[in-house]
Coordinates of C-alpha atoms and ligand atoms in Angstrom, one line a residue:
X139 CA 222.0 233.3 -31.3
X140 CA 223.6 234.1 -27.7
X141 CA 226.9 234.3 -30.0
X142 CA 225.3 236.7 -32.2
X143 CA 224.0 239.2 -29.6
X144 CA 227.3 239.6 -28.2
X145 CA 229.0 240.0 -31.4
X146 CA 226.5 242.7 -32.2
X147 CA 227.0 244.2 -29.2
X148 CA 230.6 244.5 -29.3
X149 CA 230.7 245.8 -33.0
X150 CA 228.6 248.4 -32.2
X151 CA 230.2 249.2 -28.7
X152 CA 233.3 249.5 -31.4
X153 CA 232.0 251.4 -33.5
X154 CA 230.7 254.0 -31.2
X155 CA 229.2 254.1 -27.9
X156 CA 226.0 255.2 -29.5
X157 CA 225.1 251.4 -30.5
X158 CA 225.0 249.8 -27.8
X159 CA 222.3 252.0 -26.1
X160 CA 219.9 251.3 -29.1
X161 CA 220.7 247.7 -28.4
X162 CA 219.7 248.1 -24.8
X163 CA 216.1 249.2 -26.5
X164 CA 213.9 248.0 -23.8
X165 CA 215.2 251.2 -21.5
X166 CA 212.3 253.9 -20.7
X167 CA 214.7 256.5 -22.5
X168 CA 214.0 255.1 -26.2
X169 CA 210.3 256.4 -25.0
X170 CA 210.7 260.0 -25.4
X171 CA 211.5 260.0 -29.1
X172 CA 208.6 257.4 -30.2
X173 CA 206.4 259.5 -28.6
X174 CA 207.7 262.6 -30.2
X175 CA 207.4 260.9 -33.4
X176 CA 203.4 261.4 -33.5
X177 CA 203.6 264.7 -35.3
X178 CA 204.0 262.4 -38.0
X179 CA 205.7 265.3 -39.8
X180 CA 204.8 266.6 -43.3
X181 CA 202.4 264.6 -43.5
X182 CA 198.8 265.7 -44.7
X183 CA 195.6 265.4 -43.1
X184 CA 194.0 261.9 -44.0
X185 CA 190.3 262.3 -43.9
X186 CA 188.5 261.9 -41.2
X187 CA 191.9 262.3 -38.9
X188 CA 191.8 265.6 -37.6
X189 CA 193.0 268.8 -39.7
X190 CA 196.3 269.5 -40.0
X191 CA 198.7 270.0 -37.0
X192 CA 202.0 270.1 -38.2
X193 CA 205.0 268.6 -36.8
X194 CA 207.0 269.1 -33.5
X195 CA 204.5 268.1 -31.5
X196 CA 205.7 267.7 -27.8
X197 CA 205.0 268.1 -24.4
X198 CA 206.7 271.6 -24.8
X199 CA 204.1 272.9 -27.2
X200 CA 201.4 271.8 -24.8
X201 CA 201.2 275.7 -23.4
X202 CA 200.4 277.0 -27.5
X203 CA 197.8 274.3 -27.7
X204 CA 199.5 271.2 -29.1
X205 CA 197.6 267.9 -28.2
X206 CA 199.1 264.4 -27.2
X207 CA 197.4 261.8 -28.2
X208 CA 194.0 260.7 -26.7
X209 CA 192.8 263.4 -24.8
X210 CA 189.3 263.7 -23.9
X211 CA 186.9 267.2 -23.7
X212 CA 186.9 266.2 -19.9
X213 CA 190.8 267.0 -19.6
X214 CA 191.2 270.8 -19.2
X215 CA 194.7 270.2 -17.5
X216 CA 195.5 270.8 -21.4
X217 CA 195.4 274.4 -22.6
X218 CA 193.6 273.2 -25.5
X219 CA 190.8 272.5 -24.1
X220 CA 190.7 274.4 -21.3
X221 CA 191.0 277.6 -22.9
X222 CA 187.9 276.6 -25.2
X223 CA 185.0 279.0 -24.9
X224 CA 183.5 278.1 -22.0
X225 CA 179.7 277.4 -23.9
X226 CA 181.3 275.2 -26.5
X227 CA 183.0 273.3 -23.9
X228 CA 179.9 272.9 -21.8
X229 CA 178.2 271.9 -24.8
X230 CA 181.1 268.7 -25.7
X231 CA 180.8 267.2 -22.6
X232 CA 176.9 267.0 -22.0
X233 CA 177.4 265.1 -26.0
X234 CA 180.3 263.3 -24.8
X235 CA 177.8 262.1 -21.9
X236 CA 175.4 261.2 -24.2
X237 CA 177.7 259.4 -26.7
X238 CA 179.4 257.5 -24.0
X239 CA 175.8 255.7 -23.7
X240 CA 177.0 254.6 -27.5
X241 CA 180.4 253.6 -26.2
X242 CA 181.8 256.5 -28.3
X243 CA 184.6 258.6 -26.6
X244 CA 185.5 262.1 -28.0
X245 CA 189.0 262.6 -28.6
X246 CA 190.3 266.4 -29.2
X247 CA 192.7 266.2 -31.9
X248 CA 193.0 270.1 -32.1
X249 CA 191.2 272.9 -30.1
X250 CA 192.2 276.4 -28.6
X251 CA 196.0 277.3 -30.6
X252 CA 198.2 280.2 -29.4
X253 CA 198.2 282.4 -32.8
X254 CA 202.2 281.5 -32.6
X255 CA 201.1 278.0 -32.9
X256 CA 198.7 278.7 -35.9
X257 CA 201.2 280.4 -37.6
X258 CA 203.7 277.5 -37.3
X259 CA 200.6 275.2 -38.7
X260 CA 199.8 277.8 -41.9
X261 CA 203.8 277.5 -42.5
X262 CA 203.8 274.0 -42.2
X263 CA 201.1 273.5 -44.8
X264 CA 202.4 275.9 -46.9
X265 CA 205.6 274.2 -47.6
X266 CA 203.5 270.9 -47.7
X267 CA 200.5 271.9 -49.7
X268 CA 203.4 274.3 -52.1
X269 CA 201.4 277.3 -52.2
X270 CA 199.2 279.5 -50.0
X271 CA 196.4 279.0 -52.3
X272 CA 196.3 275.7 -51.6
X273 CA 197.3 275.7 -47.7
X274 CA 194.2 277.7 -47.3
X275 CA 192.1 275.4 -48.0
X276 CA 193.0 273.9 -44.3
X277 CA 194.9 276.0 -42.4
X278 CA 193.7 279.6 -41.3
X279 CA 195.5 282.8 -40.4
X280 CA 195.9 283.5 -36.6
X281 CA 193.4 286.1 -37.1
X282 CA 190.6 284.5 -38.6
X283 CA 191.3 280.8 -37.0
X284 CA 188.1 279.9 -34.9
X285 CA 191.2 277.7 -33.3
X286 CA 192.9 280.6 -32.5
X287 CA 189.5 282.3 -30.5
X288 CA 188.7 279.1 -28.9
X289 CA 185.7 278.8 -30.6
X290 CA 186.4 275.0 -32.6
X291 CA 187.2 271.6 -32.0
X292 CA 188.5 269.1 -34.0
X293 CA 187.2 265.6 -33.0
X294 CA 188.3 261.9 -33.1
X295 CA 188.5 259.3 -34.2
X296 CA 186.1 259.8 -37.4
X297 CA 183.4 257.3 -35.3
X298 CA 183.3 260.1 -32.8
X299 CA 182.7 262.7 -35.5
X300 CA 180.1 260.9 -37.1
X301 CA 178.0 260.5 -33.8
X302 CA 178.5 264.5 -33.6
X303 CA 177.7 265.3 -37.3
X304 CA 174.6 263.4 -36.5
X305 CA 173.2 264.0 -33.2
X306 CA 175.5 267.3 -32.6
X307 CA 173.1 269.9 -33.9
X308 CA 170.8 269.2 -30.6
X309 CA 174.1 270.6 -28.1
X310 CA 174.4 273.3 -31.1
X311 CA 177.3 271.7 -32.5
X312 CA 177.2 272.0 -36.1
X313 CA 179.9 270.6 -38.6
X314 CA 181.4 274.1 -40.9
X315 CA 183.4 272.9 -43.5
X316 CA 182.3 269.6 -45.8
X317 CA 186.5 269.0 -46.0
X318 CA 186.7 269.0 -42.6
X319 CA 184.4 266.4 -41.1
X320 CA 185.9 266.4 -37.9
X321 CA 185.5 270.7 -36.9
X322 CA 183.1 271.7 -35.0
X323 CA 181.9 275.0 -33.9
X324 CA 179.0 276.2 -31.8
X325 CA 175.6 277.4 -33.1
X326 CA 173.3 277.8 -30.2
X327 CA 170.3 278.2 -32.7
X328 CA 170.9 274.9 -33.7
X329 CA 169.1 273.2 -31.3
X330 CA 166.0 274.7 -32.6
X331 CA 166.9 275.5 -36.6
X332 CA 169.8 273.1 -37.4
X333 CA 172.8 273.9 -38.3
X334 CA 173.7 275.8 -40.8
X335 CA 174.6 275.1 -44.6
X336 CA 178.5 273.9 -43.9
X337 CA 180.9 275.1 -47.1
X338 CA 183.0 273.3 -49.3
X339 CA 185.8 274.1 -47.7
X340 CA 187.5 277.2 -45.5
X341 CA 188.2 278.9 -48.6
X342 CA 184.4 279.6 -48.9
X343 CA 183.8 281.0 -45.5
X344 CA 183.4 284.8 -45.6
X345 CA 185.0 285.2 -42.2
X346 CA 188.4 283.6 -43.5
X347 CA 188.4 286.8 -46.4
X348 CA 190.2 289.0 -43.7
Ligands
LIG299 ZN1 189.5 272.6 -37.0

C-alpha cells in the first residue's frame, strides 16, 4: 500500500504539480472550494428546501444577501437578516423562542436580497426553468420581490417550516405561496383573523403583475 502511495505521488508530481496538492487533501486549503460548492448550481428547488438561490454562493455575495449554511434569525452579522424589516424580524425570534421549547431551530435559507442579487436569481431560473413563464413561478422581479423589500423569509429545514405554518399565524407570520412552504411574510392581523388565503403559487399574487 506504502508502495502505492508513493507511486501515486510521484506520477502525479510528474505529471504536474497540480496532483500532488489534491493528494495532500487533508490541507485547510481543499476547504474553500467544498464550501463553495453549496450553491449546488442549476439545481432546482427540492420541496420543502428553501426557494431557489442560484449558484455562486460565497462569502463575497454575503453583502447582496447570499446565505451560508445554517444561519439562524438571531445572526444579523448577515445582511440578510439584518436588513429584514425590523417587525418581521422581531416577530421570528419571539417564534424561534418559542420553537426552541420544541427543539426546533429556524434556519434562514434566504431573506433580505440586493435587487442585483434577485436579478442574478430570476436569470438563473430562467436558464434552469427554460422560459420566464415558468421561472416566474419561483423567482420574482427585483421590484416586486418581498426578498428584495425585506419583507420575507425563507425558512429551514422543512421541520422548522412546519412548526411556523402551524403555530406562525399567532407572531403574524403567515405562509403566501402553497409552492413555497418554506416563505414567510408578516401579517400583523393574523394574530387575531389568521392568515390569509395563501395562492397557488407567485404567479397568482396580484402584487407580482407589476
Ligand atoms: Zn421566499
Amino acid at each position: 500500500m506504502t508502495i502505492l502511495i508513493a507511486v501515486a505521488v510521484v506520477i502525479a508530481a510528474v505529471t504536474g504539480g497540480l496532483g500532488y496538492r489534491t493528494w495532500a487533501s487533508s490541507s485547510p486549503s481543499t476547504a474553500t472550494p467544498d464550501r463553495q460548492a453549496d450553491g449546488v448550481p442549476g439545481r432546482p428547488p427540492p420541496p420543502g428546501s428553501g426557494d431557489w438561490h442560484g449558484d455562486g454562493r460565497g462569502a463575497d455575495d454575503e453583502a447582496d444577501g447570499a446565505v451560508p449554511d445554517g444561519v439562524t434569525v438571531f445572526d444579523d452579522g448577515f445582511p440578510a437578516v439584518a436588513n429584514l424589516d425590523p417587525d418581521l424580524l422581531e416577530a421570528l425570534r419571539r417564534a424561534a423562542t418559542e420553537a426552541a421549547d420544541d427543539r426546533v431551530e429556524f434556519v434562514v435559507n434566504s431573506g433580505w436580497r440586493s435587487r442585483d442579487y434577485q436579478e442574478r436569481l430570476l436569470d438563473d431560473a430562467v436558464s434552469e426553468y427554460g422560459s420566464k413563464k415558468e421561472a416566474a413561478r419561483w423567482v420574482a422581479t427585483a421590484d416586486t420581490s418581498a426578498h428584495v423589500s425585506g419583507d420575507a423569509v425563507d425558512i429551514g429545514p422543512t421541520g422548522a417550516a412546519q412548526w411556523l405554518s402551524e403555530h406562525g399565524a399567532g407572531y403574524g407570520l403567515c405562509q403566501i405561496y402553497r409552492n413555497e412552504p418554506w416563505h414567510f411574510e408578516l401579517h400583523p392581523d393574523a394574530a387575531d383573523r389568521g392568515c390569509p388565503r395563501t395562492y397557488a403559487d407567485p404567479t397568482h399574487d396580484p402584487r407580482m403583475q407589476k
